[in-house]
């Protein structure tokens, strides 16, 4: 017996050494019961574990930084609609080469040495126009040209003020479609963050009940070991007075040994589950955790249609579908724009002047106007443009069909989850009552065994029923809270407090 116990305890120690060092996590809301030694003792409720997981776990950090990334992507998108100030320069553009010069009268070509340097500086304010897809710019420009050979000359050219407008005509307007999709993407990133947090709550619930099961199993194993020791002592007394056979005494001794082995095995299982929980919560190994068995809410009944409506409206599911439809429309618009007539209108108005020095180049500037229209008209493309449009339209139909099917499946899934949750409260009530009855029955059976009115088989049956009832109650509670947090994730609604889920996104970004 001692060898078995020593073996399992050694295994438990080895497993505890394999735990991954985690981040230190302590919360003011948690209840510490630390003693005088270096080991910290914490008593956690299910809510405590979820709060800690949503703030300190690795998935929580990933969700946080994914949202921050989406925020900066949205900020970059909005920056396109603000004026931009740009500085441009070409400095030290030196050119020493031999160039061909053709005489305008004789047509004779002479090769001469060219030696010059070009420097320019420009400053512009550019503004995109989302409605038309055009760009308007206000800029100023100064150029210095030094001609060293075949003759020496210095020329300045200035554009004090210059206004340029660039307007594509009948072309795909990217900014127009991004203005429809990007705000929805950012809103979807908020909802995705909330869903990720609820997904962490679901995982934390699983870890919580894994530990709680093993914690209860260890309690039951220790209780069984103590009770079998008591029963073995009674059996020895009866054997000594001749009312018990040797076979019955050996059977009871075997039960004591098995119960002792079960305690050691339960201790190892608890350590394994505890290591997983501590690792997920980012807690160090010098922390002992005791979990409080949660209760359930028998009075919460969720309406199926209400849950379906919230799922379709509150979550990222609906926004994802909306974005897919808009992108399909944009793909059609782009295919149509690429296949047909297109043009680009460029208009420029400003002032310009040249001179031998900077001051002269800015004196008495003359106006300059440049207007141009470039066209592109496909004459024969062998149906390429039409085929692309039809492909885009077909893809849109596929997306519409997929969305309709996904909505049907979503409704069915939420409906099933709600039915399971509403029924689970009754299961918990029945399991709790069964656990109380089984515990009371075992105490009565134990008393009757001491009085000698029932056999070993009867007491074993009562003990097994008690352990099974306790395990069943924990399993039903685990199912209840798993259903609940999955419904919260799928609806982004808190049915206990009766409000939509939200987060302080500004604080997330600032942190």
Tab-separated table of C-alpha atoms in Angstrom, residues 163-479:
chain	number	residue	atom	x	y	z
A	163	UNK	CA	-3.603	74.425	-58.651
A	164	UNK	CA	-3.978	71.003	-60.245
A	165	UNK	CA	-7.087	68.870	-60.559
A	166	UNK	CA	-6.932	65.219	-61.606
A	167	UNK	CA	-10.247	63.527	-62.342
A	168	UNK	CA	-10.751	59.989	-63.687
A	169	UNK	CA	-13.989	59.652	-65.655
A	170	UNK	CA	-15.992	56.396	-65.859
A	171	UNK	CA	-13.340	54.588	-63.810
A	172	UNK	CA	-13.538	52.521	-60.651
A	173	UNK	CA	-13.719	54.783	-57.590
A	174	UNK	CA	-11.844	52.920	-54.840
A	175	UNK	CA	-12.472	55.554	-52.164
A	176	UNK	CA	-16.223	55.482	-52.751
A	177	UNK	CA	-16.434	51.759	-52.001
A	178	UNK	CA	-13.978	51.885	-49.108
A	179	UNK	CA	-16.189	54.522	-47.524
A	180	UNK	CA	-18.911	51.873	-47.404
A	181	UNK	CA	-16.816	48.956	-46.170
A	182	UNK	CA	-14.130	50.342	-43.833
A	183	UNK	CA	-16.450	51.753	-41.120
A	184	UNK	CA	-18.218	48.382	-41.089
A	185	UNK	CA	-14.878	46.572	-40.825
A	186	UNK	CA	-13.939	48.643	-37.798
A	187	UNK	CA	-17.294	48.022	-36.148
A	188	UNK	CA	-16.871	44.328	-36.928
A	189	UNK	CA	-13.452	44.372	-35.221
A	190	UNK	CA	-15.154	45.660	-32.051
A	191	UNK	CA	-17.711	42.874	-32.145
A	192	UNK	CA	-15.012	40.328	-32.947
A	193	UNK	CA	-13.106	41.497	-29.876
A	194	UNK	CA	-16.189	40.978	-27.703
A	195	UNK	CA	-16.734	37.545	-29.234
A	196	UNK	CA	-13.102	36.655	-28.553
A	197	UNK	CA	-13.547	37.706	-24.931
A	198	UNK	CA	-16.607	35.481	-24.645
A	199	UNK	CA	-14.669	32.686	-26.308
A	200	UNK	CA	-12.091	33.087	-23.546
A	201	UNK	CA	-14.939	32.847	-21.023
A	202	UNK	CA	-16.001	29.548	-22.629
A	203	UNK	CA	-12.434	28.208	-22.434
A	204	UNK	CA	-12.004	29.446	-18.863
A	205	UNK	CA	-15.240	27.671	-17.942
A	206	UNK	CA	-13.860	24.436	-19.366
A	207	UNK	CA	-10.601	24.784	-17.416
A	208	UNK	CA	-12.564	25.696	-14.273
A	209	UNK	CA	-14.762	22.626	-14.352
A	210	UNK	CA	-11.870	20.356	-15.289
A	211	UNK	CA	-10.217	21.382	-12.041
A	212	UNK	CA	-13.483	21.309	-10.113
A	213	UNK	CA	-14.166	17.748	-11.272
A	214	UNK	CA	-10.747	16.556	-10.178
A	215	UNK	CA	-11.060	18.539	-6.960
A	216	UNK	CA	-14.370	16.815	-6.192
A	217	UNK	CA	-12.928	13.471	-7.283
A	218	UNK	CA	-10.096	13.891	-4.803
A	219	UNK	CA	-12.549	14.818	-2.055
A	220	UNK	CA	-14.665	11.760	-2.831
A	221	UNK	CA	-11.571	9.522	-3.027
A	222	UNK	CA	-10.371	10.711	0.364
A	223	UNK	CA	-13.862	10.311	1.809
A	224	UNK	CA	-14.065	6.792	0.363
A	225	UNK	CA	-10.634	5.950	1.799
A	226	UNK	CA	-11.642	7.153	5.266
A	227	UNK	CA	-14.969	5.328	5.164
A	228	UNK	CA	-13.385	2.085	3.918
A	229	UNK	CA	-10.829	2.291	6.721
A	230	UNK	CA	-13.676	2.602	9.216
A	231	UNK	CA	-15.519	-0.269	7.585
A	232	UNK	CA	-12.348	-2.379	7.571
A	233	UNK	CA	-11.910	-1.757	11.279
A	234	UNK	CA	-15.498	-2.894	11.860
A	235	UNK	CA	-14.897	-5.961	9.671
A	236	UNK	CA	-11.810	-6.885	11.713
A	237	UNK	CA	-13.825	-6.683	14.942
A	238	UNK	CA	-16.505	-8.929	13.450
A	239	UNK	CA	-13.880	-11.331	12.131
A	240	UNK	CA	-12.346	-11.571	15.593
A	241	UNK	CA	-15.700	-12.552	17.107
A	242	UNK	CA	-16.435	-14.983	14.265
A	243	UNK	CA	-19.293	-13.170	12.513
A	244	UNK	CA	-17.164	-12.359	9.430
A	245	UNK	CA	-15.375	-14.835	7.163
A	246	UNK	CA	-11.771	-14.517	6.032
A	247	UNK	CA	-12.945	-13.945	2.475
A	248	UNK	CA	-15.126	-10.991	3.508
A	249	UNK	CA	-12.272	-9.499	5.523
A	250	UNK	CA	-9.859	-9.796	2.583
A	251	UNK	CA	-12.442	-8.205	0.319
A	252	UNK	CA	-12.688	-5.233	2.663
A	253	UNK	CA	-8.883	-4.976	2.901
A	254	UNK	CA	-8.704	-4.952	-0.899
A	255	UNK	CA	-11.161	-2.071	-0.955
A	256	UNK	CA	-8.946	-0.108	1.428
A	257	UNK	CA	-5.947	-0.635	-0.869
A	258	UNK	CA	-7.939	0.373	-3.959
A	259	UNK	CA	-9.248	3.449	-2.180
A	260	UNK	CA	-5.698	4.450	-1.238
A	261	UNK	CA	-4.569	4.034	-4.848
A	262	UNK	CA	-7.576	6.085	-6.000
A	263	UNK	CA	-6.533	8.950	-3.690
A	264	UNK	CA	-3.016	9.031	-5.154
A	265	UNK	CA	-4.392	8.899	-8.696
A	266	UNK	CA	-6.870	11.703	-7.956
A	267	UNK	CA	-4.059	13.853	-6.549
A	268	UNK	CA	-2.078	13.446	-9.781
A	269	UNK	CA	-5.122	14.273	-11.926
A	270	UNK	CA	-5.814	17.365	-9.819
A	271	UNK	CA	-2.235	18.573	-10.228
A	272	UNK	CA	-2.438	18.105	-13.981
A	273	UNK	CA	-5.712	20.022	-14.243
A	274	UNK	CA	-4.404	22.708	-11.885
A	275	UNK	CA	-1.257	23.163	-13.959
A	276	UNK	CA	-3.360	23.711	-17.069
A	277	UNK	CA	-5.579	26.241	-15.289
A	278	UNK	CA	-2.640	28.161	-13.819
A	279	UNK	CA	-0.890	28.225	-17.192
A	280	UNK	CA	-4.027	29.561	-18.906
A	281	UNK	CA	-4.515	32.240	-16.244
A	282	UNK	CA	-0.850	33.238	-16.269
A	283	UNK	CA	-0.223	32.349	-12.616
A	284	UNK	CA	2.980	31.035	-11.094
A	285	UNK	CA	3.390	27.546	-9.688
A	286	UNK	CA	3.622	28.753	-6.087
A	287	UNK	CA	-0.134	29.302	-6.028
A	288	UNK	CA	-2.659	26.941	-4.541
A	289	UNK	CA	-6.153	27.340	-5.924
A	290	UNK	CA	-9.421	26.225	-4.389
A	291	UNK	CA	-12.508	26.488	-6.593
A	292	UNK	CA	-15.961	27.305	-5.312
A	293	UNK	CA	-18.764	25.232	-6.826
A	294	UNK	CA	-21.046	27.673	-8.682
A	295	UNK	CA	-24.802	27.586	-8.592
A	296	UNK	CA	-27.165	27.980	-11.522
A	297	UNK	CA	-30.148	30.206	-12.298
A	298	UNK	CA	-33.377	28.265	-12.536
A	299	UNK	CA	-35.409	31.412	-13.321
A	300	UNK	CA	-33.528	32.417	-16.513
A	301	UNK	CA	-35.489	31.364	-19.590
A	302	UNK	CA	-34.288	32.603	-22.976
A	303	UNK	CA	-36.712	33.200	-25.822
A	304	UNK	CA	-35.581	31.450	-29.008
A	305	UNK	CA	-36.597	34.186	-31.472
A	306	UNK	CA	-35.119	36.891	-29.274
A	307	UNK	CA	-31.788	35.048	-29.164
A	308	UNK	CA	-31.814	34.527	-32.949
A	309	UNK	CA	-32.545	38.228	-33.535
A	310	UNK	CA	-29.739	39.308	-31.221
A	311	UNK	CA	-27.359	36.865	-32.869
A	312	UNK	CA	-28.116	38.269	-36.331
A	313	UNK	CA	-27.957	41.907	-35.219
A	314	UNK	CA	-25.366	42.164	-32.447
A	315	UNK	CA	-22.522	39.947	-33.615
A	316	UNK	CA	-19.924	40.189	-36.363
A	317	UNK	CA	-21.931	37.639	-38.363
A	318	UNK	CA	-24.272	40.228	-39.897
A	319	UNK	CA	-21.514	42.776	-40.580
A	320	UNK	CA	-19.375	40.138	-42.253
A	321	UNK	CA	-22.268	39.329	-44.580
A	322	UNK	CA	-22.877	43.010	-45.326
A	323	UNK	CA	-19.220	43.562	-46.183
A	324	UNK	CA	-19.212	40.510	-48.462
A	325	UNK	CA	-22.213	41.877	-50.373
A	326	UNK	CA	-20.674	45.338	-50.728
A	327	UNK	CA	-17.412	43.841	-51.955
A	328	UNK	CA	-19.355	41.806	-54.516
A	329	UNK	CA	-21.046	44.983	-55.772
A	330	UNK	CA	-17.671	46.729	-55.895
A	331	UNK	CA	-16.221	43.872	-57.948
A	332	UNK	CA	-19.050	44.274	-60.473
A	333	UNK	CA	-18.515	48.039	-60.621
A	334	UNK	CA	-14.793	47.561	-61.205
A	335	UNK	CA	-15.373	44.968	-63.930
A	336	UNK	CA	-17.793	47.327	-65.720
A	337	UNK	CA	-15.403	50.264	-65.411
A	338	UNK	CA	-12.477	48.281	-66.804
A	339	UNK	CA	-14.340	47.041	-69.878
A	340	UNK	CA	-15.737	50.327	-71.231
A	341	UNK	CA	-14.898	53.890	-72.091
A	342	UNK	CA	-12.664	55.701	-69.631
A	343	UNK	CA	-11.042	59.088	-69.533
A	344	UNK	CA	-8.834	61.244	-67.343
A	345	UNK	CA	-9.304	65.007	-67.125
A	346	UNK	CA	-6.330	67.041	-65.985
A	347	UNK	CA	-6.621	70.772	-65.361
A	348	UNK	CA	-3.889	73.051	-64.081
A	349	UNK	CA	-3.795	76.757	-63.375
A	350	UNK	CA	-1.011	78.749	-61.818
A	351	UNK	CA	1.690	81.379	-62.114
A	352	UNK	CA	5.221	80.942	-63.412
A	353	UNK	CA	8.351	82.966	-64.186
A	354	UNK	CA	12.021	82.481	-64.950
A	355	UNK	CA	15.102	84.536	-64.089
A	356	UNK	CA	18.793	84.584	-63.501
A	357	UNK	CA	18.282	84.677	-59.728
A	358	UNK	CA	15.607	83.736	-57.238
A	359	UNK	CA	14.177	87.230	-56.847
A	360	UNK	CA	13.812	87.685	-60.602
A	361	UNK	CA	12.104	84.332	-60.989
A	362	UNK	CA	9.339	85.489	-58.621
A	363	UNK	CA	8.955	88.982	-60.152
A	364	UNK	CA	5.906	89.677	-62.343
A	365	UNK	CA	4.876	86.032	-62.802
A	366	UNK	CA	2.745	85.168	-65.790
A	367	UNK	CA	-0.212	82.839	-65.672
A	368	UNK	CA	-0.203	79.344	-67.124
A	369	UNK	CA	-3.136	77.068	-67.921
A	370	UNK	CA	-2.938	73.415	-68.874
A	371	UNK	CA	-6.013	71.359	-69.660
A	372	UNK	CA	-5.976	67.872	-71.069
A	373	UNK	CA	-8.294	64.949	-71.617
A	374	UNK	CA	-6.955	61.463	-72.224
A	375	UNK	CA	-9.284	58.736	-73.521
A	376	UNK	CA	-9.275	54.981	-73.593
A	377	UNK	CA	-11.885	53.242	-75.744
A	378	UNK	CA	-11.706	49.460	-76.227
A	379	UNK	CA	-12.860	48.553	-79.728
A	380	UNK	CA	-12.396	44.783	-79.846
A	381	UNK	CA	-11.610	42.766	-76.694
A	382	UNK	CA	-13.155	39.458	-77.815
A	383	UNK	CA	-15.626	39.436	-74.934
A	384	UNK	CA	-12.960	39.755	-72.226
A	385	UNK	CA	-14.649	42.681	-70.467
A	386	UNK	CA	-18.111	41.145	-70.689
A	387	UNK	CA	-16.809	37.864	-69.320
A	388	UNK	CA	-15.284	39.600	-66.308
A	389	UNK	CA	-18.567	41.367	-65.572
A	390	UNK	CA	-20.491	38.103	-65.790
A	391	UNK	CA	-17.976	36.403	-63.505
A	392	UNK	CA	-18.403	39.193	-60.939
A	393	UNK	CA	-22.199	38.892	-61.128
A	394	UNK	CA	-22.034	35.122	-60.760
A	395	UNK	CA	-19.801	35.502	-57.721
A	396	UNK	CA	-22.352	37.892	-56.245
A	397	UNK	CA	-25.100	35.297	-56.693
A	398	UNK	CA	-22.913	32.674	-55.029
A	399	UNK	CA	-22.319	34.980	-52.064
A	400	UNK	CA	-26.048	35.711	-51.752
A	401	UNK	CA	-26.826	31.997	-51.731
A	402	UNK	CA	-24.119	31.278	-49.183
A	403	UNK	CA	-25.350	34.049	-46.896
A	404	UNK	CA	-28.924	32.765	-47.050
A	405	UNK	CA	-27.722	29.274	-46.148
A	406	UNK	CA	-25.511	30.592	-43.341
A	407	UNK	CA	-28.449	32.538	-41.879
A	408	UNK	CA	-30.606	29.395	-41.896
A	409	UNK	CA	-27.849	27.383	-40.197
A	410	UNK	CA	-27.229	30.172	-37.716
A	411	UNK	CA	-30.891	30.304	-36.754
A	412	UNK	CA	-31.008	26.540	-36.274
A	413	UNK	CA	-27.810	26.508	-34.221
A	414	UNK	CA	-28.997	29.291	-31.902
A	415	UNK	CA	-32.400	27.667	-31.544
A	416	UNK	CA	-30.809	24.363	-30.486
A	417	UNK	CA	-28.479	26.103	-28.039
A	418	UNK	CA	-31.368	27.972	-26.424
A	419	UNK	CA	-33.404	24.777	-26.065
A	420	UNK	CA	-30.415	23.037	-24.479
A	421	UNK	CA	-29.818	25.896	-22.061
A	422	UNK	CA	-33.453	26.201	-20.997
A	423	UNK	CA	-33.632	22.457	-20.346
A	424	UNK	CA	-30.298	22.369	-18.545
A	425	UNK	CA	-31.570	24.298	-15.512
A	426	UNK	CA	-34.032	21.491	-14.795
A	427	UNK	CA	-31.237	18.963	-15.237
A	428	UNK	CA	-29.166	20.833	-12.654
A	429	UNK	CA	-32.077	20.964	-10.219
A	430	UNK	CA	-32.678	17.236	-10.578
A	431	UNK	CA	-28.957	16.397	-10.288
A	432	UNK	CA	-28.560	18.545	-7.200
A	433	UNK	CA	-31.521	16.829	-5.553
A	434	UNK	CA	-30.142	13.434	-6.548
A	435	UNK	CA	-26.766	14.366	-5.066
A	436	UNK	CA	-28.386	15.333	-1.759
A	437	UNK	CA	-30.459	12.132	-1.666
A	438	UNK	CA	-27.475	9.925	-2.538
A	439	UNK	CA	-25.359	11.564	0.188
A	440	UNK	CA	-28.110	11.078	2.762
A	441	UNK	CA	-28.678	7.497	1.648
A	442	UNK	CA	-24.972	6.706	2.020
A	443	UNK	CA	-24.917	8.064	5.567
A	444	UNK	CA	-27.911	5.869	6.425
A	445	UNK	CA	-26.293	2.859	4.756
A	446	UNK	CA	-23.062	3.502	6.646
A	447	UNK	CA	-24.957	3.559	9.916
A	448	UNK	CA	-26.813	0.363	9.038
A	449	UNK	CA	-23.534	-1.362	8.132
A	450	UNK	CA	-22.132	-0.456	11.531
A	451	UNK	CA	-25.248	-1.994	13.055
A	452	UNK	CA	-24.737	-5.108	10.937
A	453	UNK	CA	-28.061	-4.921	9.086
A	454	UNK	CA	-26.653	-4.646	5.520
A	455	UNK	CA	-23.809	-6.323	3.641
A	456	UNK	CA	-20.598	-4.980	2.097
A	457	UNK	CA	-22.251	-5.089	-1.318
A	458	UNK	CA	-25.028	-2.791	-0.125
A	459	UNK	CA	-22.650	-0.216	1.369
A	460	UNK	CA	-20.519	-0.275	-1.765
A	461	UNK	CA	-23.588	0.308	-3.894
A	462	UNK	CA	-24.647	3.281	-1.765
A	463	UNK	CA	-21.133	4.723	-1.916
A	464	UNK	CA	-20.904	4.347	-5.700
A	465	UNK	CA	-24.292	5.977	-6.132
A	466	UNK	CA	-23.190	8.893	-3.956
A	467	UNK	CA	-19.996	9.432	-5.982
A	468	UNK	CA	-21.823	9.108	-9.296
A	469	UNK	CA	-24.496	11.595	-8.202
A	470	UNK	CA	-21.852	14.150	-7.188
A	471	UNK	CA	-19.996	13.701	-10.490
A	472	UNK	CA	-23.242	13.980	-12.417
A	473	UNK	CA	-24.156	17.220	-10.652
A	474	UNK	CA	-20.761	18.769	-11.503
A	475	UNK	CA	-21.150	17.660	-15.129
A	476	UNK	CA	-24.623	19.195	-15.353
A	477	UNK	CA	-23.312	22.470	-13.902
A	478	UNK	CA	-20.453	22.427	-16.417
A	479	UNK	CA	-22.937	21.946	-19.267
